[in-house]
């Protein structure tokens, strides 16, 4: 019997444990994937820290999966054995709720999320619903593509929500922002990067990727912004970003969890400024981003960790000891 390895969360707020189990067989409509890389997303931290409720337990986290098709379940078409595929956060949707039927499957009433309500990619193998997997072609390194599957895709959805902002602020310069800064530069937009106060390493990193300015999150940028996207899970950044955007400007919250937003004067919202959140992704977001990313020549800055050191990767992300994205290699 073939055996797989996985880093398993048995309960929130406990370290992941390395476990062996039989390699599963894909059911109808599913594919078995031999994982070659899985990115570590901030959402994984919210899951293991117990900030997102009702995870599947025990759970294999991870929703930035790159791997190769190792078995096809009954009825799967459009994928070949050995083909490289990506598995994102959106694991399945119901297809019949009002959101699914109106092109907003990201808001589905009965969704499954990879590495949260179904097992993910902190493992040598994983099973995915073929309809939500993306073909990744052969160009590019597996580990460098991994952050595209969430930081890229949900980052892209946030970026679209920001409209055609020419002066764009990015609050929190981690995995998503470092990808979007490159898209924005390629499109000729001006990126203003906001980091923790005094984090000169992150500010230098942002400038190296094309940001025209980088500074602390409470600083005023040298020009008023058309829009801002907040990736850091810090509610106090909402009023800070509202202060930085001009009339009619948008503030997009791109994360799944945030600390409480402090109260703020109505004057910060007045003049048709908008505050909005982005939830999950649709398969259209995935198609669009995966088409545009190679054209934009996006490079991911990654730090590789062996699968068994997943807990260390999570701690490094939690403590802000990483530049770019952490990626687990089984
Ligand atoms: Zn639905
Ligand atoms: Zn994610």
PDB file of N, CA, C and O in Angstrom, residues 89-157:
ATOM      1  N   UNK A  89      -7.698  28.101  -2.950  1.00  0.00           N
ATOM      2  CA  UNK A  89      -8.541  28.133  -1.738  1.00  0.00           C
ATOM      3  C   UNK A  89      -9.973  27.664  -2.033  1.00  0.00           C
ATOM      4  O   UNK A  89     -10.559  26.906  -1.265  1.00  0.00           O
ATOM      5  N   UNK A  90     -10.542  28.115  -3.158  1.00  0.00           N
ATOM      6  CA  UNK A  90     -11.912  27.708  -3.494  1.00  0.00           C
ATOM      7  C   UNK A  90     -11.894  26.236  -3.921  1.00  0.00           C
ATOM      8  O   UNK A  90     -11.463  25.906  -5.014  1.00  0.00           O
ATOM      9  N   UNK A  91     -12.374  25.356  -3.018  1.00  0.00           N
ATOM     10  CA  UNK A  91     -12.263  23.926  -3.258  1.00  0.00           C
ATOM     11  C   UNK A  91     -13.467  23.346  -3.972  1.00  0.00           C
ATOM     12  O   UNK A  91     -13.356  22.380  -4.731  1.00  0.00           O
ATOM     13  N   UNK A  92     -14.640  23.925  -3.726  1.00  0.00           N
ATOM     14  CA  UNK A  92     -15.873  23.482  -4.386  1.00  0.00           C
ATOM     15  C   UNK A  92     -16.978  24.470  -4.041  1.00  0.00           C
ATOM     16  O   UNK A  92     -16.920  25.146  -3.007  1.00  0.00           O
ATOM     17  N   UNK A  93     -17.970  24.549  -4.925  1.00  0.00           N
ATOM     18  CA  UNK A  93     -19.159  25.361  -4.644  1.00  0.00           C
ATOM     19  C   UNK A  93     -20.393  24.527  -4.986  1.00  0.00           C
ATOM     20  O   UNK A  93     -20.281  23.479  -5.625  1.00  0.00           O
ATOM     21  N   UNK A  94     -21.560  25.011  -4.559  1.00  0.00           N
ATOM     22  CA  UNK A  94     -22.765  24.184  -4.723  1.00  0.00           C
ATOM     23  C   UNK A  94     -23.335  24.273  -6.132  1.00  0.00           C
ATOM     24  O   UNK A  94     -24.023  23.367  -6.586  1.00  0.00           O
ATOM     25  N   UNK A  95     -23.103  25.399  -6.808  1.00  0.00           N
ATOM     26  CA  UNK A  95     -23.587  25.549  -8.180  1.00  0.00           C
ATOM     27  C   UNK A  95     -25.049  25.939  -8.306  1.00  0.00           C
ATOM     28  O   UNK A  95     -25.500  26.254  -9.402  1.00  0.00           O
ATOM     29  N   UNK A  96     -25.799  25.924  -7.203  1.00  0.00           N
ATOM     30  CA  UNK A  96     -27.240  26.183  -7.316  1.00  0.00           C
ATOM     31  C   UNK A  96     -27.734  27.346  -6.452  1.00  0.00           C
ATOM     32  O   UNK A  96     -28.864  27.802  -6.623  1.00  0.00           O
ATOM     33  N   UNK A  97     -26.934  27.829  -5.526  1.00  0.00           N
ATOM     34  CA  UNK A  97     -27.408  28.913  -4.658  1.00  0.00           C
ATOM     35  C   UNK A  97     -27.467  30.220  -5.469  1.00  0.00           C
ATOM     36  O   UNK A  97     -26.920  30.306  -6.565  1.00  0.00           O
ATOM     37  N   UNK A  98     -28.142  31.247  -4.941  1.00  0.00           N
ATOM     38  CA  UNK A  98     -28.277  32.495  -5.713  1.00  0.00           C
ATOM     39  C   UNK A  98     -26.924  33.111  -6.086  1.00  0.00           C
ATOM     40  O   UNK A  98     -26.794  33.737  -7.141  1.00  0.00           O
ATOM     41  N   UNK A  99     -25.919  32.933  -5.238  1.00  0.00           N
ATOM     42  CA  UNK A  99     -24.594  33.503  -5.536  1.00  0.00           C
ATOM     43  C   UNK A  99     -23.928  32.734  -6.672  1.00  0.00           C
ATOM     44  O   UNK A  99     -23.380  33.330  -7.605  1.00  0.00           O
ATOM     45  N   UNK A 100     -23.979  31.414  -6.600  1.00  0.00           N
ATOM     46  CA  UNK A 100     -23.385  30.620  -7.676  1.00  0.00           C
ATOM     47  C   UNK A 100     -24.059  30.936  -9.010  1.00  0.00           C
ATOM     48  O   UNK A 100     -23.406  31.004 -10.047  1.00  0.00           O
ATOM     49  N   UNK A 101     -25.386  31.144  -8.964  1.00  0.00           N
ATOM     50  CA  UNK A 101     -26.114  31.338 -10.215  1.00  0.00           C
ATOM     51  C   UNK A 101     -25.993  32.758 -10.753  1.00  0.00           C
ATOM     52  O   UNK A 101     -26.474  33.048 -11.834  1.00  0.00           O
ATOM     53  N   UNK A 102     -25.376  33.660  -9.971  1.00  0.00           N
ATOM     54  CA  UNK A 102     -25.231  35.034 -10.453  1.00  0.00           C
ATOM     55  C   UNK A 102     -23.763  35.408 -10.635  1.00  0.00           C
ATOM     56  O   UNK A 102     -23.397  36.576 -10.523  1.00  0.00           O
ATOM     57  N   UNK A 103     -22.914  34.406 -10.882  1.00  0.00           N
ATOM     58  CA  UNK A 103     -21.510  34.696 -11.178  1.00  0.00           C
ATOM     59  C   UNK A 103     -20.699  35.106  -9.967  1.00  0.00           C
ATOM     60  O   UNK A 103     -19.634  35.708 -10.106  1.00  0.00           O
ATOM     61  N   UNK A 104     -21.215  34.802  -8.769  1.00  0.00           N
ATOM     62  CA  UNK A 104     -20.480  35.174  -7.554  1.00  0.00           C
ATOM     63  C   UNK A 104     -20.225  33.927  -6.698  1.00  0.00           C
ATOM     64  O   UNK A 104     -20.570  33.874  -5.522  1.00  0.00           O
ATOM     65  N   UNK A 105     -19.610  32.922  -7.343  1.00  0.00           N
ATOM     66  CA  UNK A 105     -19.392  31.671  -6.617  1.00  0.00           C
ATOM     67  C   UNK A 105     -18.443  31.860  -5.435  1.00  0.00           C
ATOM     68  O   UNK A 105     -18.419  31.032  -4.533  1.00  0.00           O
ATOM     69  N   UNK A 106     -17.704  32.958  -5.415  1.00  0.00           N
ATOM     70  CA  UNK A 106     -16.853  33.244  -4.248  1.00  0.00           C
ATOM     71  C   UNK A 106     -17.683  33.417  -2.979  1.00  0.00           C
ATOM     72  O   UNK A 106     -17.169  33.285  -1.876  1.00  0.00           O
ATOM     73  N   UNK A 107     -18.975  33.743  -3.143  1.00  0.00           N
ATOM     74  CA  UNK A 107     -19.850  33.957  -1.979  1.00  0.00           C
ATOM     75  C   UNK A 107     -20.801  32.772  -1.763  1.00  0.00           C
ATOM     76  O   UNK A 107     -21.767  32.885  -0.994  1.00  0.00           O
ATOM     77  N   UNK A 108     -20.550  31.644  -2.407  1.00  0.00           N
ATOM     78  CA  UNK A 108     -21.431  30.469  -2.332  1.00  0.00           C
ATOM     79  C   UNK A 108     -21.878  30.185  -0.891  1.00  0.00           C
ATOM     80  O   UNK A 108     -21.120  30.313   0.051  1.00  0.00           O
ATOM     81  N   UNK A 109     -23.154  29.774  -0.768  1.00  0.00           N
ATOM     82  CA  UNK A 109     -23.706  29.448   0.555  1.00  0.00           C
ATOM     83  C   UNK A 109     -23.169  28.123   1.109  1.00  0.00           C
ATOM     84  O   UNK A 109     -23.221  27.892   2.305  1.00  0.00           O
ATOM     85  N   UNK A 110     -22.735  27.227   0.237  1.00  0.00           N
ATOM     86  CA  UNK A 110     -22.271  25.921   0.717  1.00  0.00           C
ATOM     87  C   UNK A 110     -20.939  25.561   0.058  1.00  0.00           C
ATOM     88  O   UNK A 110     -20.829  24.554  -0.655  1.00  0.00           O
ATOM     89  N   UNK A 111     -19.905  26.360   0.317  1.00  0.00           N
ATOM     90  CA  UNK A 111     -18.619  26.117  -0.347  1.00  0.00           C
ATOM     91  C   UNK A 111     -17.753  25.131   0.442  1.00  0.00           C
ATOM     92  O   UNK A 111     -18.036  24.839   1.603  1.00  0.00           O
ATOM     93  N   UNK A 112     -16.715  24.645  -0.206  1.00  0.00           N
ATOM     94  CA  UNK A 112     -15.643  23.951   0.507  1.00  0.00           C
ATOM     95  C   UNK A 112     -14.358  24.706   0.219  1.00  0.00           C
ATOM     96  O   UNK A 112     -14.131  25.140  -0.920  1.00  0.00           O
ATOM     97  N   UNK A 113     -13.554  24.883   1.254  1.00  0.00           N
ATOM     98  CA  UNK A 113     -12.295  25.596   1.089  1.00  0.00           C
ATOM     99  C   UNK A 113     -11.124  24.648   1.340  1.00  0.00           C
ATOM    100  O   UNK A 113     -11.075  23.956   2.358  1.00  0.00           O
ATOM    101  N   UNK A 114     -10.187  24.689   0.398  1.00  0.00           N
ATOM    102  CA  UNK A 114      -9.010  23.830   0.483  1.00  0.00           C
ATOM    103  C   UNK A 114      -8.187  24.184   1.730  1.00  0.00           C
ATOM    104  O   UNK A 114      -7.920  25.357   1.987  1.00  0.00           O
ATOM    105  N   UNK A 115      -7.788  23.175   2.464  1.00  0.00           N
ATOM    106  CA  UNK A 115      -6.949  23.411   3.635  1.00  0.00           C
ATOM    107  C   UNK A 115      -7.687  24.069   4.781  1.00  0.00           C
ATOM    108  O   UNK A 115      -7.075  24.602   5.707  1.00  0.00           O
ATOM    109  N   UNK A 116      -9.032  24.023   4.749  1.00  0.00           N
ATOM    110  CA  UNK A 116      -9.848  24.586   5.832  1.00  0.00           C
ATOM    111  C   UNK A 116     -11.052  23.674   6.095  1.00  0.00           C
ATOM    112  O   UNK A 116     -11.200  23.116   7.193  1.00  0.00           O
ATOM    113  N   UNK A 117     -11.907  23.500   5.091  1.00  0.00           N
ATOM    114  CA  UNK A 117     -13.034  22.577   5.265  1.00  0.00           C
ATOM    115  C   UNK A 117     -12.856  21.321   4.404  1.00  0.00           C
ATOM    116  O   UNK A 117     -13.726  20.462   4.400  1.00  0.00           O
ATOM    117  N   UNK A 118     -11.770  21.248   3.653  1.00  0.00           N
ATOM    118  CA  UNK A 118     -11.325  19.976   3.085  1.00  0.00           C
ATOM    119  C   UNK A 118      -9.799  19.961   3.139  1.00  0.00           C
ATOM    120  O   UNK A 118      -9.171  21.011   3.264  1.00  0.00           O
ATOM    121  N   UNK A 119      -9.212  18.759   3.069  1.00  0.00           N
ATOM    122  CA  UNK A 119      -7.763  18.660   3.243  1.00  0.00           C
ATOM    123  C   UNK A 119      -7.016  19.364   2.118  1.00  0.00           C
ATOM    124  O   UNK A 119      -7.462  19.383   0.973  1.00  0.00           O
ATOM    125  N   UNK A 120      -5.880  19.952   2.482  1.00  0.00           N
ATOM    126  CA  UNK A 120      -5.090  20.726   1.541  1.00  0.00           C
ATOM    127  C   UNK A 120      -3.736  20.126   1.242  1.00  0.00           C
ATOM    128  O   UNK A 120      -3.578  18.904   1.218  1.00  0.00           O
ATOM    129  N   UNK A 121      -2.755  21.000   1.052  1.00  0.00           N
ATOM    130  CA  UNK A 121      -1.511  20.610   0.413  1.00  0.00           C
ATOM    131  C   UNK A 121      -0.264  20.535   1.269  1.00  0.00           C
ATOM    132  O   UNK A 121       0.821  20.408   0.725  1.00  0.00           O
ATOM    133  N   UNK A 122      -0.389  20.610   2.596  1.00  0.00           N
ATOM    134  CA  UNK A 122       0.795  20.389   3.432  1.00  0.00           C
ATOM    135  C   UNK A 122       1.022  18.877   3.487  1.00  0.00           C
ATOM    136  O   UNK A 122       0.887  18.232   4.532  1.00  0.00           O
ATOM    137  N   UNK A 123       1.377  18.294   2.363  1.00  0.00           N
ATOM    138  CA  UNK A 123       1.384  16.835   2.237  1.00  0.00           C
ATOM    139  C   UNK A 123       2.102  16.440   0.953  1.00  0.00           C
ATOM    140  O   UNK A 123       2.379  17.276   0.093  1.00  0.00           O
ATOM    141  N   UNK A 124       2.397  15.146   0.853  1.00  0.00           N
ATOM    142  CA  UNK A 124       2.974  14.645  -0.405  1.00  0.00           C
ATOM    143  C   UNK A 124       1.899  14.441  -1.456  1.00  0.00           C
ATOM    144  O   UNK A 124       2.192  14.450  -2.655  1.00  0.00           O
ATOM    145  N   UNK A 125       0.646  14.225  -1.021  1.00  0.00           N
ATOM    146  CA  UNK A 125      -0.456  13.985  -1.962  1.00  0.00           C
ATOM    147  C   UNK A 125      -1.700  14.702  -1.464  1.00  0.00           C
ATOM    148  O   UNK A 125      -1.881  14.870  -0.260  1.00  0.00           O
ATOM    149  N   UNK A 126      -2.566  15.045  -2.391  1.00  0.00           N
ATOM    150  CA  UNK A 126      -3.860  15.592  -2.001  1.00  0.00           C
ATOM    151  C   UNK A 126      -4.897  15.246  -3.059  1.00  0.00           C
ATOM    152  O   UNK A 126      -4.551  14.948  -4.206  1.00  0.00           O
ATOM    153  N   UNK A 127      -6.150  15.272  -2.625  1.00  0.00           N
ATOM    154  CA  UNK A 127      -7.276  15.029  -3.539  1.00  0.00           C
ATOM    155  C   UNK A 127      -7.974  16.368  -3.763  1.00  0.00           C
ATOM    156  O   UNK A 127      -8.213  17.111  -2.808  1.00  0.00           O
ATOM    157  N   UNK A 128      -8.309  16.659  -5.009  1.00  0.00           N
ATOM    158  CA  UNK A 128      -9.025  17.913  -5.286  1.00  0.00           C
ATOM    159  C   UNK A 128     -10.169  17.660  -6.256  1.00  0.00           C
ATOM    160  O   UNK A 128     -10.127  16.709  -7.047  1.00  0.00           O
ATOM    161  N   UNK A 129     -11.185  18.517  -6.180  1.00  0.00           N
ATOM    162  CA  UNK A 129     -12.284  18.506  -7.144  1.00  0.00           C
ATOM    163  C   UNK A 129     -11.737  19.094  -8.448  1.00  0.00           C
ATOM    164  O   UNK A 129     -11.319  20.262  -8.483  1.00  0.00           O
ATOM    165  N   UNK A 130     -11.738  18.292  -9.489  1.00  0.00           N
ATOM    166  CA  UNK A 130     -11.076  18.694 -10.744  1.00  0.00           C
ATOM    167  C   UNK A 130     -11.618  20.003 -11.297  1.00  0.00           C
ATOM    168  O   UNK A 130     -10.891  20.764 -11.935  1.00  0.00           O
ATOM    169  N   UNK A 131     -12.904  20.297 -11.037  1.00  0.00           N
ATOM    170  CA  UNK A 131     -13.508  21.495 -11.622  1.00  0.00           C
ATOM    171  C   UNK A 131     -12.910  22.788 -11.077  1.00  0.00           C
ATOM    172  O   UNK A 131     -13.090  23.856 -11.652  1.00  0.00           O
ATOM    173  N   UNK A 132     -12.221  22.706  -9.948  1.00  0.00           N
ATOM    174  CA  UNK A 132     -11.674  23.914  -9.316  1.00  0.00           C
ATOM    175  C   UNK A 132     -10.154  23.974  -9.418  1.00  0.00           C
ATOM    176  O   UNK A 132      -9.530  24.864  -8.846  1.00  0.00           O
ATOM    177  N   UNK A 133      -9.567  23.007 -10.158  1.00  0.00           N
ATOM    178  CA  UNK A 133      -8.114  23.012 -10.355  1.00  0.00           C
ATOM    179  C   UNK A 133      -7.788  23.785 -11.631  1.00  0.00           C
ATOM    180  O   UNK A 133      -8.591  23.844 -12.548  1.00  0.00           O
ATOM    181  N   UNK A 134      -6.596  24.373 -11.663  1.00  0.00           N
ATOM    182  CA  UNK A 134      -6.164  25.125 -12.840  1.00  0.00           C
ATOM    183  C   UNK A 134      -4.965  24.455 -13.486  1.00  0.00           C
ATOM    184  O   UNK A 134      -4.012  24.114 -12.777  1.00  0.00           O
ATOM    185  N   UNK A 135      -4.980  24.300 -14.804  1.00  0.00           N
ATOM    186  CA  UNK A 135      -3.761  23.841 -15.479  1.00  0.00           C
ATOM    187  C   UNK A 135      -2.697  24.926 -15.370  1.00  0.00           C
ATOM    188  O   UNK A 135      -3.013  26.113 -15.498  1.00  0.00           O
ATOM    189  N   UNK A 136      -1.450  24.549 -15.098  1.00  0.00           N
ATOM    190  CA  UNK A 136      -0.397  25.554 -14.902  1.00  0.00           C
ATOM    191  C   UNK A 136       0.647  25.553 -16.013  1.00  0.00           C
ATOM    192  O   UNK A 136       1.605  26.326 -15.943  1.00  0.00           O
ATOM    193  N   UNK A 137       0.503  24.680 -17.013  1.00  0.00           N
ATOM    194  CA  UNK A 137       1.512  24.660 -18.078  1.00  0.00           C
ATOM    195  C   UNK A 137       2.843  24.170 -17.544  1.00  0.00           C
ATOM    196  O   UNK A 137       2.923  23.624 -16.432  1.00  0.00           O
ATOM    197  N   UNK A 138       3.899  24.389 -18.315  1.00  0.00           N
ATOM    198  CA  UNK A 138       5.204  23.849 -17.917  1.00  0.00           C
ATOM    199  C   UNK A 138       6.224  24.925 -17.584  1.00  0.00           C
ATOM    200  O   UNK A 138       7.303  24.621 -17.088  1.00  0.00           O
ATOM    201  N   UNK A 139       5.901  26.195 -17.875  1.00  0.00           N
ATOM    202  CA  UNK A 139       6.895  27.252 -17.650  1.00  0.00           C
ATOM    203  C   UNK A 139       6.961  27.621 -16.167  1.00  0.00           C
ATOM    204  O   UNK A 139       5.929  27.722 -15.507  1.00  0.00           O
ATOM    205  N   UNK A 140       8.167  27.823 -15.676  1.00  0.00           N
ATOM    206  CA  UNK A 140       8.326  28.300 -14.306  1.00  0.00           C
ATOM    207  C   UNK A 140       8.512  27.175 -13.304  1.00  0.00           C
ATOM    208  O   UNK A 140       8.097  26.040 -13.506  1.00  0.00           O
ATOM    209  N   UNK A 141       9.158  27.556 -12.203  1.00  0.00           N
ATOM    210  CA  UNK A 141       9.497  26.623 -11.132  1.00  0.00           C
ATOM    211  C   UNK A 141       8.273  26.365 -10.252  1.00  0.00           C
ATOM    212  O   UNK A 141       7.548  27.299  -9.913  1.00  0.00           O
ATOM    213  N   UNK A 142       8.057  25.105  -9.867  1.00  0.00           N
ATOM    214  CA  UNK A 142       6.871  24.743  -9.076  1.00  0.00           C
ATOM    215  C   UNK A 142       6.748  25.600  -7.810  1.00  0.00           C
ATOM    216  O   UNK A 142       5.677  26.139  -7.512  1.00  0.00           O
ATOM    217  N   UNK A 143       7.840  25.706  -7.061  1.00  0.00           N
ATOM    218  CA  UNK A 143       7.767  26.417  -5.779  1.00  0.00           C
ATOM    219  C   UNK A 143       7.496  27.908  -5.989  1.00  0.00           C
ATOM    220  O   UNK A 143       6.796  28.545  -5.206  1.00  0.00           O
ATOM    221  N   UNK A 144       8.047  28.461  -7.067  1.00  0.00           N
ATOM    222  CA  UNK A 144       7.828  29.891  -7.313  1.00  0.00           C
ATOM    223  C   UNK A 144       6.401  30.181  -7.777  1.00  0.00           C
ATOM    224  O   UNK A 144       5.907  31.292  -7.616  1.00  0.00           O
ATOM    225  N   UNK A 145       5.743  29.176  -8.351  1.00  0.00           N
ATOM    226  CA  UNK A 145       4.351  29.373  -8.766  1.00  0.00           C
ATOM    227  C   UNK A 145       3.386  29.246  -7.591  1.00  0.00           C
ATOM    228  O   UNK A 145       2.269  29.779  -7.642  1.00  0.00           O
ATOM    229  N   UNK A 146       3.773  28.533  -6.540  1.00  0.00           N
ATOM    230  CA  UNK A 146       2.829  28.231  -5.454  1.00  0.00           C
ATOM    231  C   UNK A 146       2.130  29.484  -4.904  1.00  0.00           C
ATOM    232  O   UNK A 146       0.900  29.485  -4.753  1.00  0.00           O
ATOM    233  N   UNK A 147       2.870  30.565  -4.619  1.00  0.00           N
ATOM    234  CA  UNK A 147       2.179  31.747  -4.052  1.00  0.00           C
ATOM    235  C   UNK A 147       1.147  32.363  -5.003  1.00  0.00           C
ATOM    236  O   UNK A 147       0.269  33.097  -4.558  1.00  0.00           O
ATOM    237  N   UNK A 148       1.238  32.055  -6.284  1.00  0.00           N
ATOM    238  CA  UNK A 148       0.239  32.585  -7.211  1.00  0.00           C
ATOM    239  C   UNK A 148      -1.156  32.068  -6.866  1.00  0.00           C
ATOM    240  O   UNK A 148      -2.152  32.733  -7.136  1.00  0.00           O
ATOM    241  N   UNK A 149      -1.232  30.855  -6.276  1.00  0.00           N
ATOM    242  CA  UNK A 149      -2.533  30.195  -6.109  1.00  0.00           C
ATOM    243  C   UNK A 149      -3.434  30.864  -5.078  1.00  0.00           C
ATOM    244  O   UNK A 149      -4.627  30.647  -5.075  1.00  0.00           O
ATOM    245  N   UNK A 150      -2.851  31.682  -4.172  1.00  0.00           N
ATOM    246  CA  UNK A 150      -3.738  32.460  -3.292  1.00  0.00           C
ATOM    247  C   UNK A 150      -3.306  33.910  -3.239  1.00  0.00           C
ATOM    248  O   UNK A 150      -4.071  34.803  -3.567  1.00  0.00           O
ATOM    249  N   UNK A 151      -2.045  34.149  -2.849  1.00  0.00           N
ATOM    250  CA  UNK A 151      -1.561  35.527  -2.827  1.00  0.00           C
ATOM    251  C   UNK A 151      -1.814  36.162  -4.193  1.00  0.00           C
ATOM    252  O   UNK A 151      -2.234  37.320  -4.293  1.00  0.00           O
ATOM    253  N   UNK A 152      -1.597  35.408  -5.237  1.00  0.00           N
ATOM    254  CA  UNK A 152      -1.822  35.903  -6.588  1.00  0.00           C
ATOM    255  C   UNK A 152      -3.305  36.032  -6.919  1.00  0.00           C
ATOM    256  O   UNK A 152      -3.772  37.096  -7.316  1.00  0.00           O
ATOM    257  N   UNK A 153      -4.067  34.950  -6.730  1.00  0.00           N
ATOM    258  CA  UNK A 153      -5.466  34.942  -7.193  1.00  0.00           C
ATOM    259  C   UNK A 153      -6.354  35.870  -6.372  1.00  0.00           C
ATOM    260  O   UNK A 153      -7.138  36.650  -6.920  1.00  0.00           O
ATOM    261  N   UNK A 154      -6.276  35.771  -5.054  1.00  0.00           N
ATOM    262  CA  UNK A 154      -7.138  36.629  -4.231  1.00  0.00           C
ATOM    263  C   UNK A 154      -6.569  38.050  -4.238  1.00  0.00           C
ATOM    264  O   UNK A 154      -7.310  39.032  -4.223  1.00  0.00           O
ATOM    265  N   UNK A 155      -5.244  38.150  -4.355  1.00  0.00           N
ATOM    266  CA  UNK A 155      -4.638  39.460  -4.549  1.00  0.00           C
ATOM    267  C   UNK A 155      -5.176  40.106  -5.820  1.00  0.00           C
ATOM    268  O   UNK A 155      -5.516  41.290  -5.837  1.00  0.00           O
ATOM    269  N   UNK A 156      -5.290  39.325  -6.880  1.00  0.00           N
ATOM    270  CA  UNK A 156      -5.797  39.834  -8.157  1.00  0.00           C
ATOM    271  C   UNK A 156      -7.245  40.304  -8.018  1.00  0.00           C
ATOM    272  O   UNK A 156      -7.628  41.355  -8.530  1.00  0.00           O
ATOM    273  N   UNK A 157      -8.056  39.525  -7.305  1.00  0.00           N
ATOM    274  CA  UNK A 157      -9.446  39.939  -7.095  1.00  0.00           C
ATOM    275  C   UNK A 157      -9.487  41.281  -6.332  1.00  0.00           C
ATOM    276  O   UNK A 157     -10.256  42.179  -6.674  1.00  0.00           O
TER     277      UNK A 157
END
